[in-house]
């Protein structure tokens, strides 16, 4: 996905608006595809790169806001810039709350459009990057043993090793060997020493490190949703081990 | 007594005035007497002219009112070509600024600008035709043109109402002798009413079927069928009465005026509840038969003389 060029999609039922948008975007070297209706757009294969959808609110059949809801439900990655001939403030706020990047009343200036499109593409690219990392982290997390996972949860909760030991009723040494198996000098331990760990090392112990990078972005959620463990169950895993 | 003849007489000072001339004969022993009457009918003529003027003013007011109702839609229709113009011109400027402006590319952009400019002009002309105050002008009218123009006005309103517009027009529709603007007014009323009647209709069922067709005996018929609440069950014809309205701001004159316009054109406006829900409102008008073409012209020149 990293090599894919950003692409802009235009959905507007008015032929002159649609083609003029394609002309304008082409002037800034964007790859553009145009569609006359929401269903036409849905029928095309989702683009697996940074994508921006310039979307008219009023369309025959499925309208722009309904298309937005449908794309969100499908977990699609394109970011939407709405354009409208007679939108009101309430409609605009609703669209933005549901994740649209901008809401431009027609006729808009080219600068407004390009700044919105650039922002949308940047956000879409960031989403793709994050999705890649989440997938990677999940894969690594899946490789942890139950005991490692239990310790990991407490590590990312910010507990000290001895607190973890007390919490899980294990010795400090057990905590240390679980969180830093093997050679701690390669930095591939839970504590993510100085962040110099090789993320692609292929060693099982590298996995938590990648997860740790996610601490701030909700690693807890990933851990909880993927393994569905609470601390009691963590404790039982560890004591059984 | 026969008073059918109207002529123009001239006073001593040279001014002209309308007169009615009538004559009858009286049988008497002395033979047949002829009684001739020449009556100054300027007062009656003036009253008639005033009635006509009031009627036209009322029709004009109602026309302006309904155009006001769809003002948002009109603004949107105008916005589309304007957006096209701004975008294409901006594209051209960006190509120039980057030194990548080849002539064929610029030419195609300019061509699009011209097309959009014309389209905007056409919309403005259409709106002006509807809101302008003017004498009615009768001429041959294709009802399909009336339909197309009005649907152009309400296109974005229909989108906003999530209503699909389905047109089934007869491409070989004969012409009618009419005032195009007034027929547009009638048809616009029907379409706006149909849209409003479907406010409570579930979105997927919101649609309007607009049909134009030939009828026997040299008439054409235009119908608007909606899938809305339908007509009031007791006394469906009250919708044509004056001051009947289901709208909060409605004057209740739209359909009453529409009916009088159609009647003055020698046609009929009727409404029924359609099978399967909703209402069907239609009007029929006499066509210009081929043989009447000449007759029409002579009548027109007669009117011209009168005026």
XYZ file of C-alpha atoms in Angstrom:
548
model
C 0.000 0.000 0.000
C 2.885 2.328 0.727
C 3.745 2.556 -2.946
C 0.246 3.379 -4.122
C -0.283 6.937 -5.326
C -3.046 8.928 -3.690
C -6.222 8.968 -5.693
C -9.219 11.296 -5.748
C -12.722 10.053 -6.522
C -15.535 12.411 -7.498
C -19.212 11.526 -7.176
C -21.636 14.139 -8.518
C -24.740 13.612 -10.611
C -24.242 16.879 -12.481
C -22.065 16.258 -15.493
C -20.563 19.741 -15.701
C -19.667 19.815 -12.008
C -18.157 16.363 -12.196
C -15.994 16.928 -15.264
C -14.936 20.393 -14.133
C -13.753 18.894 -10.840
C -11.794 16.280 -12.753
C -10.182 19.059 -14.837
C -9.326 21.067 -11.758
C -7.830 18.133 -9.860
C -5.893 17.048 -12.947
C -4.329 20.517 -13.053
C -2.664 19.620 -9.754
C -1.631 16.189 -11.041
C -4.039 14.175 -8.974
C -5.172 10.833 -10.317
C -8.945 11.278 -10.589
C -11.893 8.987 -11.209
C -15.420 10.300 -11.659
C -18.787 8.714 -10.941
C -22.351 9.883 -11.561
C -23.964 8.106 -8.621
C -23.310 6.529 -5.258
C -24.148 3.049 -6.515
C -21.669 3.440 -9.380
C -19.005 4.291 -6.826
C -19.904 1.396 -4.547
C -19.706 -0.964 -7.505
C -16.028 -0.195 -8.069
C -13.345 -2.074 -6.168
C -12.174 -0.153 -3.074
C -8.866 1.571 -3.652
C -6.178 0.176 -1.359
C -4.224 3.393 -0.999
C -4.707 6.914 0.298
C -8.005 8.043 -1.152
C -10.195 11.121 -1.030
C -13.828 11.095 -2.043
C -15.241 14.423 -3.239
C -18.914 13.744 -2.705
C -22.034 15.672 -3.628
C -24.632 15.628 -0.844
C -27.652 15.506 -3.109
C -27.661 12.513 -5.376
C -30.497 10.570 -6.915
C -31.036 7.239 -5.178
C -28.501 6.810 -2.401
C -27.510 10.338 -1.361
C -24.103 11.517 -0.188
C -24.800 11.267 3.537
C -26.220 7.757 3.162
C -23.165 6.751 1.148
C -20.956 8.112 3.930
C -22.751 5.953 6.495
C -22.441 2.905 4.281
C -18.711 3.436 3.709
C -18.162 3.910 7.433
C -20.034 0.693 8.145
C -17.795 -1.127 5.681
C -14.723 0.299 7.388
C -13.563 1.972 4.200
C -10.441 4.102 4.289
C -11.249 6.961 1.913
C -11.793 10.342 3.516
C -14.733 12.391 2.379
C -14.924 16.032 1.287
C -18.566 16.985 0.840
C -19.700 19.522 -1.714
C -23.230 20.848 -1.776
C -25.453 23.284 -3.576
C -27.827 23.762 -0.695
C -26.622 22.377 2.517
C -27.335 23.876 5.881
C -25.201 24.138 8.978
C -26.861 21.205 10.701
C -26.202 18.934 7.748
C -22.575 20.075 7.652
C -22.021 19.473 11.345
C -23.568 16.011 11.080
C -21.305 15.087 8.177
C -18.167 16.311 9.933
C -19.117 14.498 13.140
C -19.372 11.304 11.136
C -15.821 11.797 9.954
C -15.979 13.992 6.848
C -12.938 16.203 6.366
C -14.785 19.232 5.009
C -18.142 20.471 3.802
C -17.868 22.937 0.923
C -20.818 24.945 -0.388
C -20.868 25.353 -4.182
C -19.329 27.254 -5.814
C -16.129 26.940 -3.774
C -12.692 28.341 -4.496
C -10.007 26.057 -5.867
C -7.808 26.744 -2.832
C -10.549 25.578 -0.476
C -10.959 22.408 -2.469
C -7.257 21.626 -2.693
C -6.645 22.212 0.977
C -9.552 19.924 1.856
C -8.401 17.240 -0.581
C -4.815 17.384 0.684
C -6.030 17.054 4.261
C -8.278 14.143 3.353
C -5.461 12.299 1.575
C -3.107 12.885 4.500
C -5.675 11.497 6.912
C -6.362 8.528 4.713
C -2.631 7.791 4.416
C -2.256 8.042 8.194
C -5.153 5.631 8.653
C -3.522 3.144 6.314
C -0.264 3.428 8.214
C -2.024 2.889 11.516
C -3.992 -0.007 10.177
C -0.708 -1.590 9.068
C 0.730 -1.190 12.561
C -2.352 -2.536 14.244
C -2.274 -5.607 12.037
C 1.400 -6.062 12.825
C 0.857 -5.638 16.563
C -2.033 -8.041 16.601
C 0.107 -10.645 14.891
C 2.817 -10.219 17.487
C 0.429 -10.179 20.395
C -0.994 -13.454 19.192
C 2.404 -15.061 19.641
C 2.616 -14.311 23.368
C 2.117 -17.066 25.942
C -0.666 -16.421 28.441
C 1.843 -15.633 31.162
C 3.730 -13.186 28.980
C 0.486 -11.529 28.097
C -0.505 -11.168 31.728
C 2.765 -9.490 32.538
C 2.551 -7.382 29.425
C -0.833 -6.012 30.375
C 0.529 -4.776 33.665
C 3.654 -3.393 32.040
C 1.650 -1.255 29.685
C -0.514 -0.195 32.594
C 2.654 1.449 33.905
C 3.364 -0.828 36.866
C 6.871 -1.416 38.174
C 8.267 -4.935 38.061
C 7.865 -5.459 41.788
C 4.306 -4.191 41.663
C 3.614 -6.638 38.866
C 5.117 -9.398 40.977
C 2.845 -8.485 43.877
C -0.191 -8.203 41.634
C 0.355 -11.589 40.007
C 1.761 -13.260 43.149
C 5.027 -14.147 41.456
C 8.595 -13.261 42.256
C 10.398 -10.298 40.827
C 12.666 -12.691 38.994
C 9.743 -14.367 37.245
C 8.498 -10.998 36.149
C 11.903 -10.098 34.799
C 12.424 -13.332 32.904
C 8.925 -13.127 31.474
C 9.240 -9.562 30.341
C 12.866 -9.772 29.202
C 13.399 -13.298 28.003
C 16.864 -14.096 26.734
C 19.278 -11.360 26.061
C 17.907 -8.066 27.261
C 20.654 -6.165 25.545
C 19.038 -6.414 22.149
C 16.345 -4.155 23.505
C 13.551 -6.528 22.595
C 11.951 -6.524 25.986
C 8.641 -5.265 27.257
C 10.160 -2.134 28.553
C 11.227 -1.236 25.073
C 14.585 -0.009 26.187
C 15.398 3.268 24.487
C 13.186 2.233 21.637
C 16.010 0.657 19.717
C 14.454 -2.765 19.321
C 14.331 -4.335 15.932
C 10.699 -4.553 15.124
C 11.179 -7.091 12.375
C 13.514 -9.374 14.310
C 11.178 -12.313 14.064
C 11.796 -13.181 17.698
C 8.764 -13.780 19.743
C 10.009 -11.451 22.420
C 9.921 -8.571 19.969
C 6.172 -8.639 19.894
C 5.521 -6.804 23.123
C 7.845 -4.080 22.060
C 5.720 -3.283 19.061
C 2.710 -3.314 21.296
C 4.364 -0.989 23.699
C 4.678 1.606 20.999
C 0.933 1.455 21.009
C 0.568 2.202 24.632
C -0.612 5.703 24.122
C -2.881 4.786 21.234
C -4.880 2.239 23.099
C -2.826 -0.922 23.295
C -5.109 -1.823 26.176
C -7.978 -2.050 23.819
C -6.105 -4.300 21.460
C -5.023 -6.564 24.297
C -8.452 -6.665 25.860
C -10.392 -7.196 22.711
C -8.002 -9.781 21.337
C -7.505 -11.897 24.381
C -10.288 -10.704 26.582
C -8.330 -11.135 29.760
C -8.916 -9.499 33.077
C -6.321 -9.361 35.806
C -7.811 -12.277 37.706
C -7.450 -14.509 34.748
C -3.939 -13.171 34.255
C -3.151 -14.161 37.777
C -4.435 -17.652 37.335
C -2.423 -18.131 34.157
C 0.728 -17.010 35.855
C 0.295 -19.063 38.985
C -0.465 -22.144 36.945
C 2.683 -21.638 34.907
C -82.576 41.087 -31.239
C -79.227 40.387 -32.784
C -76.526 42.413 -31.090
C -73.664 40.203 -32.132
C -71.778 42.755 -34.108
C -69.105 44.877 -32.505
C -67.485 47.680 -34.410
C -65.273 50.623 -33.803
C -66.933 54.007 -34.188
C -65.364 57.410 -34.345
C -66.453 60.458 -32.440
C -66.570 63.946 -33.846
C -63.178 64.711 -32.335
C -61.672 61.718 -34.066
C -61.304 59.401 -31.041
C -62.458 55.848 -31.527
C -64.718 53.867 -29.264
C -66.304 50.408 -29.390
C -69.949 50.066 -30.312
C -72.347 47.207 -30.446
C -74.749 47.161 -33.345
C -78.019 45.294 -33.283
C -81.059 45.242 -35.454
C -84.433 43.585 -35.489
C -87.411 43.821 -37.707
C -90.923 44.594 -36.653
C -93.865 43.497 -38.796
C -96.508 46.179 -38.975
C -99.478 46.897 -41.257
C -97.387 49.439 -43.068
C -94.815 46.837 -43.875
C -91.637 45.677 -42.201
C -89.920 48.135 -39.957
C -86.311 47.706 -39.043
C -85.141 48.813 -35.646
C -81.443 49.469 -35.489
C -79.506 50.127 -32.339
C -75.992 51.370 -31.987
C -74.809 51.231 -28.395
C -71.613 52.607 -26.910
C -70.136 49.602 -25.148
C -66.923 51.170 -23.918
C -67.969 50.772 -20.275
C -68.602 47.062 -20.702
C -65.385 46.630 -22.640
C -63.478 48.391 -19.909
C -64.996 46.187 -17.240
C -64.086 43.113 -19.244
C -60.559 44.334 -19.715
C -60.312 45.026 -16.011
C -61.512 41.533 -15.121
C -58.983 40.064 -17.479
C -56.287 42.232 -15.969
C -57.212 41.219 -12.430
C -57.202 37.606 -13.433
C -53.783 37.978 -14.960
C -52.475 39.831 -11.942
C -53.734 37.124 -9.660
C -52.190 34.459 -11.863
C -48.941 36.411 -11.827
C -48.968 36.680 -8.040
C -49.605 32.990 -7.687
C -46.807 32.273 -10.159
C -44.362 34.440 -8.231
C -45.457 32.786 -4.992
C -44.787 29.294 -6.246
C -41.451 30.315 -7.749
C -40.648 31.653 -4.280
C -41.468 28.280 -2.811
C -38.874 26.634 -5.017
C -36.301 29.420 -4.717
C -33.847 27.116 -2.983
C -34.078 24.644 -5.805
C -33.590 27.394 -8.393
C -30.501 28.667 -6.591
C -29.122 25.163 -6.602
C -29.788 24.695 -10.297
C -27.932 27.919 -10.973
C -25.100 26.913 -8.705
C -24.233 23.846 -10.757
C -23.105 25.618 -13.940
C -21.476 28.343 -11.840
C -19.453 25.689 -10.034
C -18.484 24.234 -13.388
C -17.343 27.646 -14.644
C -15.299 28.428 -11.535
C -13.662 24.995 -11.542
C -12.785 24.988 -15.233
C -11.444 28.535 -15.148
C -9.380 27.731 -12.036
C -8.051 24.613 -13.756
C -6.991 26.704 -16.747
C -5.210 29.223 -14.569
C -3.360 26.468 -12.732
C -2.245 24.880 -16.013
C -0.968 28.287 -17.158
C 0.802 28.952 -13.861
C 2.600 25.628 -14.187
C 3.573 26.307 -17.784
C 1.682 23.237 -18.950
C -1.056 25.012 -20.815
C -1.303 23.583 -24.292
C -3.864 25.145 -26.572
C -6.142 22.121 -27.121
C -6.425 21.665 -23.357
C -7.276 25.325 -22.788
C -9.715 25.216 -25.665
C -11.606 22.318 -24.121
C -11.753 24.155 -20.798
C -13.081 27.302 -22.476
C -15.633 25.267 -24.343
C -16.915 23.854 -21.055
C -17.075 27.376 -19.602
C -19.127 28.564 -22.567
C -21.514 25.626 -22.276
C -22.014 26.234 -18.554
C -22.461 29.962 -19.087
C -25.181 29.271 -21.633
C -26.823 26.824 -19.277
C -26.876 29.417 -16.476
C -28.320 31.975 -18.897
C -31.022 29.542 -19.920
C -32.010 28.998 -16.286
C -32.176 32.750 -15.642
C -34.296 33.233 -18.769
C -36.638 30.521 -17.563
C -37.011 32.139 -14.149
C -37.536 35.582 -15.640
C -40.185 34.230 -17.942
C -42.057 32.944 -14.934
C -41.829 35.994 -12.683
C -42.092 38.684 -15.351
C -45.348 40.528 -15.441
C -46.696 40.510 -18.896
C -49.657 40.011 -21.142
C -50.278 36.425 -21.950
C -48.959 35.371 -25.310
C -50.644 32.447 -26.964
C -48.895 30.353 -29.514
C -48.240 26.742 -30.417
C -46.808 24.957 -27.366
C -45.343 21.494 -26.979
C -46.392 20.209 -23.558
C -43.232 18.096 -23.396
C -41.239 21.355 -23.383
C -43.414 22.616 -20.539
C -42.690 19.433 -18.599
C -38.953 19.577 -19.297
C -38.617 23.196 -18.246
C -40.548 22.787 -15.002
C -38.692 19.604 -14.063
C -35.505 21.594 -14.609
C -36.739 24.065 -11.994
C -37.613 21.464 -9.384
C -34.849 18.947 -10.079
C -32.906 19.670 -6.918
C -36.026 20.044 -4.772
C -36.996 16.556 -5.846
C -33.521 15.310 -4.926
C -33.830 17.030 -1.561
C -37.153 15.261 -1.035
C -35.530 11.969 -2.109
C -38.190 11.732 -4.771
C -37.523 10.006 -8.076
C -39.015 11.739 -11.116
C -40.191 9.276 -13.724
C -41.214 10.808 -17.049
C -43.179 8.916 -19.644
C -43.681 11.468 -22.382
C -45.029 10.856 -25.845
C -42.384 12.175 -28.240
C -44.986 12.671 -30.981
C -47.275 14.832 -28.882
C -49.307 17.285 -30.998
C -49.029 20.978 -30.177
C -51.585 22.965 -28.239
C -52.518 26.598 -28.598
C -51.591 28.156 -25.285
C -49.592 30.570 -23.195
C -46.484 28.556 -22.357
C -45.715 30.441 -19.136
C -49.215 29.854 -17.780
C -49.057 26.152 -18.568
C -45.687 25.981 -16.838
C -47.341 27.611 -13.855
C -50.112 25.014 -13.827
C -47.706 22.112 -14.176
C -45.332 23.541 -11.549
C -48.235 23.726 -9.106
C -49.055 20.092 -9.689
C -45.443 18.992 -9.231
C -44.839 21.041 -6.074
C -48.096 19.756 -4.575
C -47.119 16.186 -5.404
C -43.733 16.637 -3.718
C -45.362 18.060 -0.622
C -47.951 15.313 -0.513
C -45.141 12.769 -0.146
C -43.592 14.256 2.980
C -44.709 11.256 5.028
C -44.111 8.626 2.365
C -41.228 6.228 3.159
C -38.196 7.251 1.119
C -37.946 4.263 -1.233
C -41.564 4.738 -2.287
C -41.289 8.451 -3.017
C -41.674 8.844 -6.724
C -43.649 10.862 -9.185
C -44.783 9.618 -12.561
C -45.223 12.361 -15.141
C -46.922 11.331 -18.321
C -47.944 13.108 -21.511
C -50.165 11.345 -24.006
C -52.571 11.772 -26.884
C -56.235 11.375 -26.198
C -59.000 10.705 -28.686
C -60.934 13.671 -30.105
C -57.862 15.780 -30.632
C -56.813 16.333 -27.038
C -53.570 15.885 -25.180
C -53.297 14.941 -21.545
C -50.610 15.548 -18.971
C -50.790 13.740 -15.647
C -48.819 13.879 -12.425
C -49.150 10.844 -10.215
C -47.664 10.832 -6.729
C -47.493 8.281 -3.928
C -48.438 10.636 -1.137
C -51.332 11.093 1.229
C -53.906 11.328 -1.565
C -56.913 13.644 -1.776
C -59.293 14.275 1.118
C -61.870 11.491 1.025
C -64.870 13.672 1.658
C -65.055 16.098 -1.219
C -61.839 15.512 -3.167
C -62.786 18.389 -5.464
C -62.401 20.941 -2.661
C -58.699 21.100 -3.505
C -59.656 23.247 -6.479
C -61.584 25.661 -4.283
C -60.147 28.990 -3.322
C -58.313 29.237 -0.007
C -58.032 25.490 0.305
C -54.564 24.674 1.544
C -52.787 22.051 3.576
C -49.685 24.214 3.836
C -49.048 26.524 6.703
C -48.026 29.431 4.466
C -50.118 28.409 1.487
C -52.548 30.948 0.074
C -54.744 28.167 -1.161
C -55.018 29.760 -4.567
C -52.596 27.653 -6.592
C -54.952 24.978 -7.838
C -57.938 27.319 -8.129
C -55.900 29.540 -10.427
C -54.455 26.552 -12.250
C -57.964 25.340 -12.975
C -59.094 28.719 -14.270
C -56.037 28.881 -16.540
C -56.799 25.470 -17.981
C -60.484 26.313 -18.400
C -59.602 29.503 -20.271
C -57.505 27.364 -22.590
C -60.543 25.224 -23.338
C -59.266 22.322 -21.250
C -60.020 20.466 -18.045
C -58.111 19.946 -14.818
C -59.099 16.969 -12.683
C -57.813 15.039 -9.699
C -58.462 11.520 -8.495
C -57.077 9.188 -5.894
C -54.923 6.668 -7.701
C -55.068 2.933 -7.196
C -52.217 1.843 -5.004
C -52.119 5.079 -3.048
C -51.446 8.700 -3.814
C -53.185 11.115 -6.114
C -53.232 11.619 -9.841
C -53.848 15.136 -11.098
C -54.155 15.685 -14.808
C -55.157 18.270 -17.345
C -56.190 17.878 -20.933
C -56.147 20.489 -23.651
C -57.419 20.646 -27.224
C -54.681 20.236 -29.801
C -54.152 22.395 -32.825
C -55.655 20.171 -35.487
C -53.907 20.356 -38.844
C -56.934 21.839 -40.550
C -57.260 24.456 -37.840
C -53.831 25.847 -38.451
C -55.221 28.468 -40.846
C -58.200 29.148 -38.624
C -55.887 29.787 -35.721
C -53.958 32.366 -37.672
C -57.095 34.181 -38.775
C -58.333 34.263 -35.193
C -55.024 35.633 -34.072
C -55.142 38.423 -36.599
C -58.678 39.166 -35.467
C -57.420 39.476 -31.903
C -54.669 41.670 -33.200
C -57.223 43.975 -34.772
C -59.198 44.165 -31.588
C -56.139 45.089 -29.648
